[in-house]
């Protein structure tokens, strides 16, 4: 159900519930078919941070909402740490649910009973044979015929162990036959490699073991509600079609900000930095293939969805083809269009070297050499320990030609897609200031989800993507060629940073980042609206 609002005579908002307007042709086109049969989900690295904070909570939410049928599903945790089933359950319990919610408490207890833990190393057959036996016992207990059972392996592990783990799965844990629709799929987290060469090497190692259709490279930004809305927004609305090009758009910004630092992940982060952690993946691309690579790199993925041409259909391969094309049109990044920063205090983490140049902030401009986007800067900005937490896409339009109101100084039209928090889309526009005088003022047309879709819970990105992997829908995952082009764009810059040729400028935690980044934006043509700020409406 969706909620719709209408303004009543009293000036009160009345919230009306109507059935969701579902377009079944979309479901058919996207190629996912319903599947049934025994489902075993193995979370490898179950003792870790991602597993407890994201993977198990997403599985629990799917279970609670009826997407994981207790008559078919079993969940296995696997890691080296020695734990009993009960100890694993105790570790994750607090992350799954609001303990005071009685309704959820009952579901929680049922969910936890579906979880079994197997301990073993990542590079020896013995542990994986035990995992296979545990899975087989479950399949037998459910009377599942061999050919229909489904096995999903979620690698919540550091990428360094992906090759050996994939080899062990292939040797010991594959679904024995697939003649009744059964399958084995692998979900892989980001970062998938450190540069073009290492990513390609990893792709080849895994590619020798699994078909692309079995690999799901996750980028959880592709699972965010408003990222998923991009195609609909762009291609189902007459408003946008004629405007979405270099004739009307001055610049595009894709921004990721966090108001906290690396918080205990300093060792990992220092090896990768903000470009590999956020920009090269989340902000840039928007999907790659059936080993499921769960990557969390939002910038590149988001850029693809903003800049790509209309796909010939909604089939995952058609969408991913368009994404690859737009990435292939990105020209090499120049050092003049990059500002790096590192927050003061970052090196206090004992796992970070005292002389680290690793950026915790970066603004970089990408230029797309094609008919639609020539001359339009795509500004990708990501930073940790800044003054706010948000992720958004900001499309700034050109000034109105022959402006009789002389209002350009107040601000340009902007279309903003707020991915998080407080999901929203709003259009900043100039209107007449209400009153007797003819004065203009900045205002907005606002679609705030919290207000517009009251009572509709927006799924977590991981929930949606795990469900897609179960359904076999690869649309929102990263295909190998997409990953390759994404690395091609950033590898030369990353190598220059690694060699210390591009320096990170210190910035104060809780600030906007280095002032040089704002100067770069201004140079690129971004005009900030002064004296106006959008405030998410409260109910
Ligand atoms: N944490 C997060 O918020 C996010 C993480 N990711 C990605 O998800 C994956 C897992 O991340 P996260 O859970 O934070 O990682 P952790 O460091 O918590 O590692 C997960 C588990 O892997 C095992 N492990 C850790 N280091 C090694 C090693 N060097 N060799 C072998 N096994 C090791 C440990 O289990 P044991 O010792 O018991 O075997 C650990 O519990 C990574 O690829 C990460 O980049 C992506 C997005 C967000
Ligand atoms: O992939 C990652 O994403 C998180 C931010 O995810 P979000 O969904 O909370 O926006 C980021 O903190 C982390 O550094 C990165 O690895």
Coordinates of C-alpha atoms and ligand atoms in Angstrom, one line a residue:
X1 CA 0.0 0.0 0.0
X2 CA 1.1 3.6 -0.6
X3 CA -0.2 6.6 1.1
X4 CA -1.5 9.6 -0.8
X5 CA -2.3 13.0 0.6
X6 CA -4.8 15.6 -0.2
X7 CA -5.3 19.0 1.3
X8 CA -8.7 19.3 3.1
X9 CA -10.7 22.5 3.3
X10 CA -9.5 22.9 6.9
X11 CA -5.9 23.2 5.7
X12 CA -5.1 19.8 7.3
X13 CA -3.4 17.1 5.4
X14 CA -5.5 14.0 5.0
X15 CA -3.5 10.8 4.4
X16 CA -5.3 8.3 2.2
X17 CA -4.2 4.7 1.6
X18 CA -4.4 3.2 -1.9
X19 CA -3.0 0.1 -3.5
X20 CA 0.4 0.3 -4.9
X21 CA 0.3 0.9 -8.7
X22 CA 2.4 -2.0 -9.7
X23 CA 3.6 -2.4 -13.2
X24 CA 3.9 -6.1 -13.9
X25 CA 5.7 -5.6 -17.1
X26 CA 8.6 -4.1 -15.1
X27 CA 8.8 -7.3 -13.1
X28 CA 8.8 -9.5 -16.2
X29 CA 11.2 -7.3 -18.1
X30 CA 13.7 -7.2 -15.3
X31 CA 13.9 -11.0 -15.8
X32 CA 13.5 -12.2 -12.2
X33 CA 11.4 -15.4 -11.8
X34 CA 10.0 -16.6 -8.5
X35 CA 12.0 -19.5 -7.1
X36 CA 11.2 -22.0 -4.4
X37 CA 13.1 -24.9 -2.8
X38 CA 15.4 -25.3 0.1
X39 CA 17.6 -22.2 0.6
X40 CA 20.9 -22.2 2.5
X41 CA 22.5 -18.8 3.2
X42 CA 26.1 -19.0 4.4
X43 CA 27.6 -15.9 5.9
X44 CA 31.4 -16.3 5.7
X45 CA 33.2 -13.9 8.1
X46 CA 30.2 -14.2 10.5
X47 CA 32.3 -13.1 13.4
X48 CA 33.0 -9.7 11.8
X49 CA 31.7 -6.1 11.7
X50 CA 29.8 -6.2 8.5
X51 CA 28.0 -9.4 9.3
X52 CA 26.7 -8.2 12.6
X53 CA 25.9 -4.6 11.5
X54 CA 24.5 -5.2 8.1
X55 CA 24.2 -8.8 6.8
X56 CA 22.4 -10.5 9.7
X57 CA 20.1 -7.5 10.3
X58 CA 19.1 -7.5 6.6
X59 CA 18.4 -11.2 6.8
X60 CA 16.3 -10.7 9.9
X61 CA 14.3 -7.9 8.2
X62 CA 13.7 -10.1 5.2
X63 CA 12.6 -12.9 7.5
X64 CA 10.3 -10.6 9.5
X65 CA 8.6 -9.5 6.3
X66 CA 8.0 -13.0 5.1
X67 CA 10.6 -13.1 2.3
X68 CA 12.6 -15.9 4.0
X69 CA 10.3 -18.8 4.5
X70 CA 11.3 -20.7 7.7
X71 CA 10.2 -24.0 6.0
X72 CA 12.8 -23.5 3.3
X73 CA 15.6 -21.4 4.8
X74 CA 18.6 -22.0 7.0
X75 CA 21.4 -19.6 7.8
X76 CA 25.0 -20.7 8.4
X77 CA 27.7 -18.5 10.0
X78 CA 31.3 -19.5 9.1
X79 CA 34.5 -18.0 10.5
X80 CA 37.8 -19.0 12.2
X81 CA 36.7 -17.8 15.6
X82 CA 35.5 -20.6 17.8
X83 CA 31.9 -20.0 18.7
X84 CA 28.9 -22.1 19.6
X85 CA 25.6 -21.5 17.8
X86 CA 24.4 -19.7 20.9
X87 CA 27.4 -17.5 21.1
X88 CA 27.0 -16.3 17.6
X89 CA 23.3 -15.6 18.3
X90 CA 24.3 -13.6 21.4
X91 CA 26.8 -11.6 19.3
X92 CA 24.3 -10.5 16.7
X93 CA 21.1 -10.3 18.8
X94 CA 21.5 -6.7 19.9
X95 CA 21.9 -5.5 16.2
X96 CA 18.8 -7.1 15.0
X97 CA 15.9 -5.6 16.8
X98 CA 14.5 -3.0 19.1
X99 CA 14.5 -5.3 22.2
X100 CA 11.4 -3.6 23.6
X101 CA 9.3 -4.4 20.6
X102 CA 7.3 -7.5 21.7
X103 CA 6.2 -8.3 18.2
X104 CA 9.7 -8.3 16.9
X105 CA 11.0 -10.3 19.9
X106 CA 8.9 -13.3 18.8
X107 CA 10.2 -13.1 15.2
X108 CA 13.7 -12.7 16.6
X109 CA 13.6 -15.9 18.5
X110 CA 12.3 -17.8 15.5
X111 CA 15.0 -16.2 13.3
X112 CA 17.8 -17.0 15.6
X113 CA 16.8 -20.6 15.7
X114 CA 17.5 -20.8 11.9
X115 CA 21.1 -19.9 12.5
X116 CA 23.9 -22.5 12.9
X117 CA 27.6 -21.8 13.2
X118 CA 30.5 -23.7 11.8
X119 CA 34.1 -22.7 12.6
X120 CA 37.0 -23.3 10.3
X121 CA 39.8 -21.8 8.3
X122 CA 39.4 -20.1 4.9
X123 CA 42.0 -22.1 3.1
X124 CA 41.5 -25.7 4.1
X125 CA 39.0 -28.2 2.8
X126 CA 38.3 -29.7 6.2
X127 CA 36.3 -26.7 7.4
X128 CA 34.4 -26.3 4.2
X129 CA 33.6 -30.0 4.1
X130 CA 32.0 -29.5 7.6
X131 CA 30.1 -26.6 6.2
X132 CA 28.9 -28.6 3.3
X133 CA 27.8 -31.4 5.6
X134 CA 25.8 -29.0 7.7
X135 CA 24.1 -27.5 4.6
X136 CA 23.3 -31.0 3.3
X137 CA 21.8 -32.1 6.6
X138 CA 19.6 -29.1 6.5
X139 CA 18.6 -29.9 2.9
X140 CA 17.8 -33.5 3.8
X141 CA 15.8 -32.4 6.8
X142 CA 13.6 -30.2 4.5
X143 CA 13.1 -33.1 2.1
X144 CA 14.6 -31.0 -0.6
X145 CA 15.4 -32.8 -3.8
X146 CA 19.1 -32.3 -4.8
X147 CA 18.4 -30.4 -8.0
X148 CA 16.2 -27.7 -6.4
X149 CA 18.3 -26.6 -3.5
X150 CA 19.7 -23.1 -3.5
X151 CA 23.0 -22.1 -1.9
X152 CA 24.0 -18.5 -1.3
X153 CA 27.5 -17.7 0.0
X154 CA 28.0 -14.2 1.3
X155 CA 31.6 -13.2 1.7
X156 CA 31.6 -10.8 4.6
X157 CA 35.4 -11.0 4.5
X158 CA 38.5 -9.1 3.6
X159 CA 39.1 -9.4 -0.2
X160 CA 42.5 -10.9 0.5
X161 CA 40.8 -14.2 1.3
X162 CA 38.3 -14.2 -1.6
X163 CA 40.4 -16.4 -3.9
X164 CA 41.0 -19.2 -1.4
X165 CA 37.4 -19.0 -0.1
X166 CA 36.0 -19.2 -3.6
X167 CA 38.2 -22.2 -4.3
X168 CA 37.0 -24.0 -1.2
X169 CA 33.4 -23.3 -2.0
X170 CA 33.9 -24.6 -5.5
X171 CA 35.7 -27.7 -4.3
X172 CA 33.5 -28.6 -1.3
X173 CA 30.2 -26.7 -1.1
X174 CA 28.6 -26.5 -4.5
X175 CA 25.0 -27.4 -5.0
X176 CA 25.2 -31.0 -6.3
X177 CA 22.9 -30.6 -9.3
X178 CA 20.8 -27.8 -10.8
X179 CA 18.3 -29.7 -12.9
X180 CA 15.3 -28.6 -10.9
X181 CA 16.3 -24.9 -10.8
X182 CA 18.8 -25.1 -7.9
X183 CA 21.9 -22.9 -7.9
X184 CA 25.0 -21.7 -6.1
X185 CA 25.7 -18.0 -6.0
X186 CA 28.5 -15.9 -4.4
X187 CA 28.1 -12.4 -3.0
X188 CA 31.3 -10.4 -2.9
X189 CA 31.8 -7.2 -1.0
X190 CA 33.9 -4.2 -2.0
X191 CA 36.7 -3.2 -2.2
X192 CA 37.2 -5.4 -5.2
X193 CA 40.9 -4.9 -5.8
X194 CA 43.1 -1.8 -5.1
X195 CA 43.6 -0.8 -8.7
X196 CA 43.0 -2.0 -12.3
X197 CA 45.6 -4.7 -12.2
X198 CA 44.7 -6.2 -8.8
X199 CA 41.0 -6.1 -9.6
X200 CA 41.5 -7.8 -12.9
X201 CA 43.6 -10.4 -11.3
X202 CA 41.0 -11.1 -8.7
X203 CA 38.3 -11.2 -11.4
X204 CA 40.3 -13.8 -13.3
X205 CA 40.9 -15.9 -10.2
X206 CA 37.2 -15.9 -9.3
X207 CA 36.1 -16.1 -13.0
X208 CA 38.0 -19.4 -13.3
X209 CA 35.8 -20.9 -10.6
X210 CA 32.4 -19.3 -11.2
X211 CA 30.4 -18.1 -14.1
X212 CA 29.7 -14.3 -14.2
X213 CA 26.1 -15.3 -13.7
X214 CA 26.9 -16.7 -10.3
X215 CA 28.9 -13.7 -9.0
X216 CA 27.1 -10.8 -7.3
X217 CA 29.4 -7.8 -6.7
X218 CA 27.6 -5.7 -4.2
X219 CA 27.6 -2.0 -4.1
X220 CA 25.0 -1.2 -1.4
X221 CA 24.4 2.3 -2.8
X222 CA 22.7 0.6 -5.7
X223 CA 20.2 -0.7 -3.2
X224 CA 19.2 2.7 -1.8
X225 CA 15.7 3.7 -2.5
X226 CA 16.4 6.9 -4.3
X227 CA 19.2 5.4 -6.4
X228 CA 16.8 2.7 -7.5
X229 CA 14.4 5.5 -8.4
X230 CA 16.8 7.2 -10.8
X231 CA 15.8 5.3 -13.9
X232 CA 12.1 5.8 -13.3
X233 CA 12.7 9.5 -12.6
X234 CA 14.8 10.1 -15.7
X235 CA 13.0 8.0 -18.2
X236 CA 9.3 8.0 -17.1
X237 CA 8.9 11.7 -16.8
X238 CA 8.4 14.1 -19.6
X239 CA 9.6 17.0 -17.3
X240 CA 13.1 15.7 -17.3
X241 CA 13.7 14.2 -20.8
X242 CA 14.3 17.4 -22.7
X243 CA 16.2 19.1 -19.9
X244 CA 18.7 16.4 -19.0
X245 CA 21.7 17.6 -21.1
X246 CA 24.5 20.1 -21.6
X247 CA 22.1 22.7 -23.0
X248 CA 20.3 23.1 -19.7
X249 CA 22.5 21.6 -17.0
X250 CA 25.5 23.7 -15.7
X251 CA 27.0 21.1 -13.4
X252 CA 26.2 17.9 -11.4
X253 CA 27.4 17.2 -7.9
X254 CA 27.3 13.8 -6.2
X255 CA 28.1 14.2 -2.6
X256 CA 28.8 11.8 0.3
X257 CA 29.5 13.2 3.7
X258 CA 29.9 11.5 7.0
X259 CA 30.2 13.3 10.4
X260 CA 32.4 10.6 11.9
X261 CA 35.9 9.4 11.2
X262 CA 37.3 6.0 10.5
X263 CA 36.3 4.7 14.0
X264 CA 38.3 1.6 14.6
X265 CA 38.7 0.8 10.8
X266 CA 41.8 2.9 10.4
X267 CA 44.0 0.0 9.4
X268 CA 41.7 -1.0 6.6
X269 CA 41.0 2.6 5.6
X270 CA 44.6 3.6 5.4
X271 CA 45.3 1.0 2.8
X272 CA 42.4 2.1 0.7
X273 CA 41.5 5.8 1.3
X274 CA 38.3 7.6 0.4
X275 CA 38.5 7.3 -3.4
X276 CA 38.6 3.5 -3.2
X277 CA 36.2 3.3 -0.3
X278 CA 33.5 5.5 -1.6
X279 CA 34.1 7.4 -4.9
X280 CA 35.4 4.7 -7.3
X281 CA 32.5 2.5 -6.5
X282 CA 29.4 4.0 -4.7
X283 CA 29.5 7.3 -6.4
X284 CA 30.5 6.2 -9.9
X285 CA 29.0 3.0 -11.2
X286 CA 25.6 1.5 -10.6
X287 CA 25.8 -2.2 -11.1
X288 CA 28.0 -5.3 -12.4
X289 CA 27.0 -9.4 -12.4
X290 CA 25.8 -13.5 -10.9
X291 CA 29.0 -13.9 -8.6
X292 CA 27.4 -11.2 -6.4
X293 CA 30.0 -8.6 -5.6
X294 CA 28.5 -6.5 -2.8
X295 CA 30.5 -3.3 -3.2
X296 CA 29.7 -0.2 -1.3
X297 CA 31.2 2.3 -3.6
X298 CA 28.4 4.8 -4.3
X299 CA 29.9 7.6 -6.4
X300 CA 30.7 6.0 -9.7
X301 CA 27.5 3.9 -9.6
X302 CA 25.4 6.9 -9.0
X303 CA 27.1 8.9 -11.7
X304 CA 26.3 6.1 -14.2
X305 CA 22.6 6.3 -13.4
X306 CA 22.6 10.1 -13.8
X307 CA 24.5 10.2 -17.0
X308 CA 23.7 7.1 -19.0
X309 CA 21.5 7.0 -22.1
X310 CA 18.1 5.3 -22.0
X311 CA 18.6 1.5 -22.1
X312 CA 16.6 -0.3 -24.8
X313 CA 14.7 -2.2 -22.1
X314 CA 14.8 -2.8 -18.3
X315 CA 16.7 -6.1 -18.8
X316 CA 19.7 -6.0 -16.4
X317 CA 22.1 -6.5 -19.3
X318 CA 20.7 -3.6 -21.3
X319 CA 21.0 -1.3 -18.3
X320 CA 24.5 -2.4 -17.5
X321 CA 25.5 -2.0 -21.2
X322 CA 24.5 1.7 -21.0
X323 CA 26.4 2.1 -17.7
X324 CA 29.6 0.7 -19.2
X325 CA 29.2 3.1 -22.3
X326 CA 29.0 6.2 -20.1
X327 CA 32.0 5.1 -18.1
X328 CA 34.0 4.5 -21.2
X329 CA 33.3 8.2 -22.2
X330 CA 35.0 9.6 -19.1
X331 CA 38.2 11.4 -19.9
X332 CA 41.4 11.0 -17.7
X333 CA 41.2 13.0 -14.4
X334 CA 43.8 15.9 -14.2
X335 CA 45.5 16.8 -10.9
X336 CA 44.1 20.4 -11.2
X337 CA 40.7 19.0 -10.8
X338 CA 41.3 17.1 -7.6
X339 CA 41.5 18.3 -4.0
X340 CA 42.4 15.7 -1.3
X341 CA 42.1 16.2 2.4
X342 CA 42.9 14.3 5.6
X343 CA 41.2 15.3 8.9
X344 CA 43.4 16.3 11.8
X345 CA 43.6 13.5 14.3
X346 CA 43.2 10.7 11.7
X347 CA 46.8 9.6 12.3
X348 CA 46.2 9.3 16.1
X349 CA 44.8 5.8 15.3
X350 CA 47.6 3.4 16.3
X351 CA 47.0 1.4 13.1
X352 CA 47.6 4.4 10.9
X353 CA 51.2 5.3 10.0
X354 CA 52.4 8.7 11.3
X355 CA 53.3 9.9 7.8
X356 CA 50.1 8.7 6.1
X357 CA 49.0 10.7 3.0
X358 CA 45.8 8.6 2.7
X359 CA 42.9 11.0 1.9
X360 CA 39.8 10.9 4.1
X361 CA 38.3 13.6 1.8
X362 CA 38.3 14.1 -1.9
X363 CA 36.7 16.3 -4.5
X364 CA 37.3 15.3 -8.0
X365 CA 35.8 16.4 -11.3
X366 CA 34.9 13.9 -14.0
X367 CA 34.3 15.0 -17.6
X368 CA 32.2 12.9 -20.0
X369 CA 33.1 13.2 -23.6
X370 CA 29.9 12.6 -25.4
X371 CA 27.1 14.5 -27.1
X372 CA 24.9 14.9 -24.0
X373 CA 27.5 15.9 -21.5
X374 CA 30.5 17.6 -23.2
X375 CA 31.5 20.6 -21.0
X376 CA 29.4 19.6 -17.9
X377 CA 31.5 19.0 -14.8
X378 CA 30.5 16.0 -12.7
X379 CA 31.8 16.9 -9.3
X380 CA 32.2 13.9 -7.0
X381 CA 32.8 14.7 -3.4
X382 CA 33.2 12.4 -0.4
X383 CA 34.6 12.9 3.1
X384 CA 34.7 11.6 6.6
X385 CA 34.7 13.6 9.8
X386 CA 32.8 16.5 8.2
X387 CA 30.1 18.8 9.6
X388 CA 27.1 16.7 8.5
X389 CA 26.1 13.2 7.3
X390 CA 24.3 13.1 4.0
X391 CA 24.4 11.7 0.5
X392 CA 22.8 13.6 -2.4
X393 CA 22.8 14.3 -6.1
X394 CA 22.6 17.9 -7.0
X395 CA 21.8 18.9 -10.6
X396 CA 22.3 22.6 -11.1
X397 CA 20.7 24.2 -14.1
X398 CA 22.0 27.1 -16.2
X399 CA 21.0 30.7 -15.6
X400 CA 17.8 31.8 -17.2
X401 CA 18.7 33.8 -20.4
X402 CA 17.5 37.4 -20.5
X403 CA 16.4 37.3 -16.9
X404 CA 14.0 40.3 -16.4
X405 CA 13.8 39.7 -12.7
X406 CA 17.6 40.0 -12.2
X407 CA 17.4 37.1 -9.8
X408 CA 20.3 34.9 -10.8
X409 CA 22.3 36.0 -7.8
X410 CA 19.7 34.5 -5.4
X411 CA 20.4 31.1 -6.9
X412 CA 19.9 28.8 -9.9
X413 CA 17.3 26.1 -10.3
X414 CA 18.5 23.0 -8.7
X415 CA 17.1 19.5 -8.6
X416 CA 18.3 17.7 -5.6
X417 CA 17.9 14.0 -4.8
X418 CA 18.6 13.3 -1.2
X419 CA 19.6 9.7 -0.9
X420 CA 20.0 9.9 2.9
X421 CA 19.1 10.8 5.6
X422 CA 15.5 11.9 5.1
X423 CA 15.0 10.6 1.6
X424 CA 13.6 13.4 -0.6
X425 CA 13.6 15.0 -4.0
X426 CA 13.2 18.7 -4.2
X427 CA 13.4 21.3 -6.9
X428 CA 14.8 24.7 -5.9
X429 CA 13.1 27.4 -7.9
X430 CA 12.5 31.1 -7.9
X431 CA 8.9 32.3 -7.1
X432 CA 7.3 35.6 -6.3
X433 CA 7.6 36.5 -2.6
X434 CA 4.0 36.4 -1.3
X435 CA 2.8 39.9 -0.6
X436 CA 2.1 43.2 -2.2
X437 CA 5.6 43.8 -3.6
X438 CA 7.0 42.1 -6.7
X439 CA 10.0 40.4 -5.2
X440 CA 11.5 37.1 -6.0
X441 CA 12.6 34.5 -3.5
X442 CA 14.0 31.0 -3.5
X443 CA 11.6 28.2 -2.7
X444 CA 11.1 24.5 -3.5
X445 CA 8.8 21.9 -4.8
X446 CA 9.4 19.1 -2.3
X447 CA 8.7 15.4 -2.3
X448 CA 9.9 14.3 1.1
X449 CA 9.3 10.5 1.5
X450 CA 8.7 10.6 5.2
X451 CA 5.8 12.9 4.7
X452 CA 4.5 11.7 1.3
X453 CA 4.7 7.9 2.0
X454 CA 3.7 7.8 5.7
X455 CA 3.6 4.3 7.1
X456 CA 5.7 2.9 4.2
X457 CA 8.9 1.5 5.5
X458 CA 11.8 2.0 3.1
X459 CA 13.9 -1.1 2.9
X460 CA 17.6 -1.0 3.9
X461 CA 19.9 -1.3 0.8
X462 CA 21.3 -4.6 2.0
X463 CA 17.9 -6.1 2.4
X464 CA 16.9 -5.3 -1.1
X465 CA 20.1 -6.5 -2.6
X466 CA 20.2 -9.8 -0.7
X467 CA 16.6 -10.4 -1.9
X468 CA 17.8 -9.7 -5.5
X469 CA 20.5 -12.3 -5.2
X470 CA 18.0 -14.9 -4.0
X471 CA 15.8 -14.0 -7.0
X472 CA 18.7 -14.0 -9.4
X473 CA 18.3 -10.4 -10.4
X474 CA 21.7 -8.9 -11.2
X475 CA 20.5 -5.5 -12.3
X476 CA 21.8 -3.8 -9.2
X477 CA 25.1 -5.6 -9.1
X478 CA 28.4 -4.7 -10.7
X479 CA 29.4 -6.5 -13.9
X480 CA 33.0 -7.4 -14.5
X481 CA 33.5 -5.0 -17.4
X482 CA 31.9 -2.2 -15.5
X483 CA 34.2 -2.7 -12.6
X484 CA 37.2 -2.7 -15.0
X485 CA 36.2 0.7 -16.6
X486 CA 35.7 2.2 -13.1
X487 CA 39.2 1.2 -12.1
X488 CA 40.6 2.5 -15.4
X489 CA 39.2 5.9 -14.6
X490 CA 40.8 6.1 -11.1
X491 CA 43.9 4.0 -11.3
X492 CA 46.3 6.6 -12.7
X493 CA 45.2 9.2 -10.0
X494 CA 45.4 6.5 -7.3
X495 CA 48.9 5.6 -8.2
X496 CA 50.0 9.3 -8.2
X497 CA 48.4 9.6 -4.7
X498 CA 50.1 6.4 -3.5
X499 CA 53.5 7.7 -4.7
X500 CA 52.8 11.0 -2.7
X501 CA 52.6 13.1 -5.9
X502 CA 49.2 14.5 -4.9
X503 CA 49.1 15.6 -1.3
X504 CA 46.2 15.5 1.2
X505 CA 45.5 18.9 2.8
X506 CA 44.7 18.8 6.6
X507 CA 41.2 19.9 7.6
X508 CA 39.5 20.3 10.9
X509 CA 37.2 17.5 11.9
X510 CA 33.6 18.8 11.9
X511 CA 34.3 21.3 9.1
X512 CA 33.3 21.3 5.4
X513 CA 36.7 19.9 4.4
X514 CA 39.6 21.9 2.9
X515 CA 38.6 25.3 1.6
X516 CA 40.4 24.5 -1.6
X517 CA 37.6 22.1 -2.4
X518 CA 35.0 24.9 -2.4
X519 CA 37.3 26.9 -4.6
X520 CA 37.5 24.1 -7.1
X521 CA 33.7 23.9 -7.2
X522 CA 33.5 27.6 -7.8
X523 CA 36.1 27.3 -10.6
X524 CA 34.1 24.5 -12.1
X525 CA 31.1 26.8 -12.3
X526 CA 29.0 25.8 -9.3
X527 CA 27.1 28.7 -7.9
X528 CA 26.2 28.3 -4.2
X529 CA 22.8 29.7 -3.2
X530 CA 23.3 32.0 -0.2
X531 CA 20.7 32.6 2.4
X532 CA 18.5 29.6 1.6
X533 CA 18.6 26.2 3.1
X534 CA 16.2 23.3 2.5
X535 CA 14.9 21.9 5.7
X536 CA 13.3 18.4 5.6
X537 CA 9.6 18.8 6.6
X538 CA 8.5 17.3 9.9
X539 CA 5.2 15.5 10.3
Ligands
LIG1 N1 32.2 -3.1 8.1 C1 31.5 -2.3 7.3 O1 30.8 -1.4 7.6 C2 31.7 -2.5 5.8 C3 32.5 -3.5 5.3 N2 32.5 -3.8 3.9 C4 33.4 -4.9 3.4 O2 32.9 -6.1 3.9 C5 34.0 -7.0 4.1 C6 34.0 -7.4 5.6 O3 34.2 -6.3 6.4 P1 34.2 -6.3 7.9 O4 33.2 -7.2 8.5 O5 34.3 -4.9 8.4 O6 35.7 -6.9 8.2 P2 36.3 -7.6 9.5 O7 37.6 -7.0 9.7 O8 35.4 -7.5 10.7 O9 36.4 -9.1 9.0 C7 35.4 -10.0 9.0 C8 35.9 -11.4 9.5 O10 36.9 -11.8 8.6 C9 37.9 -12.5 9.3 N3 39.2 -11.8 9.0 C10 39.6 -10.6 9.3 N4 40.8 -10.3 8.9 C11 41.2 -11.4 8.3 C12 42.4 -11.8 7.6 N5 43.4 -10.9 7.4 N6 42.5 -13.0 7.1 C13 41.5 -13.9 7.2 N7 40.4 -13.6 7.9 C14 40.2 -12.4 8.4 C15 37.6 -12.4 10.8 O11 36.9 -13.6 11.2 P3 37.7 -14.8 11.9 O12 39.0 -14.3 12.4 O13 36.7 -15.2 12.9 O14 37.8 -15.8 10.8 C16 36.6 -11.3 10.8 O15 35.6 -11.4 11.9 C17 35.2 -6.3 3.7 O16 35.4 -6.6 2.3 C18 34.8 -4.8 3.8 O17 35.5 -4.0 3.0 C19 31.8 -3.0 3.1 C20 31.0 -2.0 3.5 C21 30.9 -1.7 4.9
LIG2 O1 31.0 1.2 2.0 C1 31.0 2.0 2.9 O2 29.9 2.7 3.2 C2 29.8 3.3 4.5 C3 28.6 4.2 4.4 O3 27.4 3.5 4.0 P1 26.0 4.2 4.3 O4 25.0 3.3 3.7 O5 25.9 4.3 5.8 O6 26.0 5.6 3.7 C4 31.0 4.0 4.9 O7 30.9 4.4 6.2 C5 32.2 3.0 4.8 O8 33.4 3.7 5.0 C6 32.3 2.4 3.5 O9 33.3 1.3 3.5

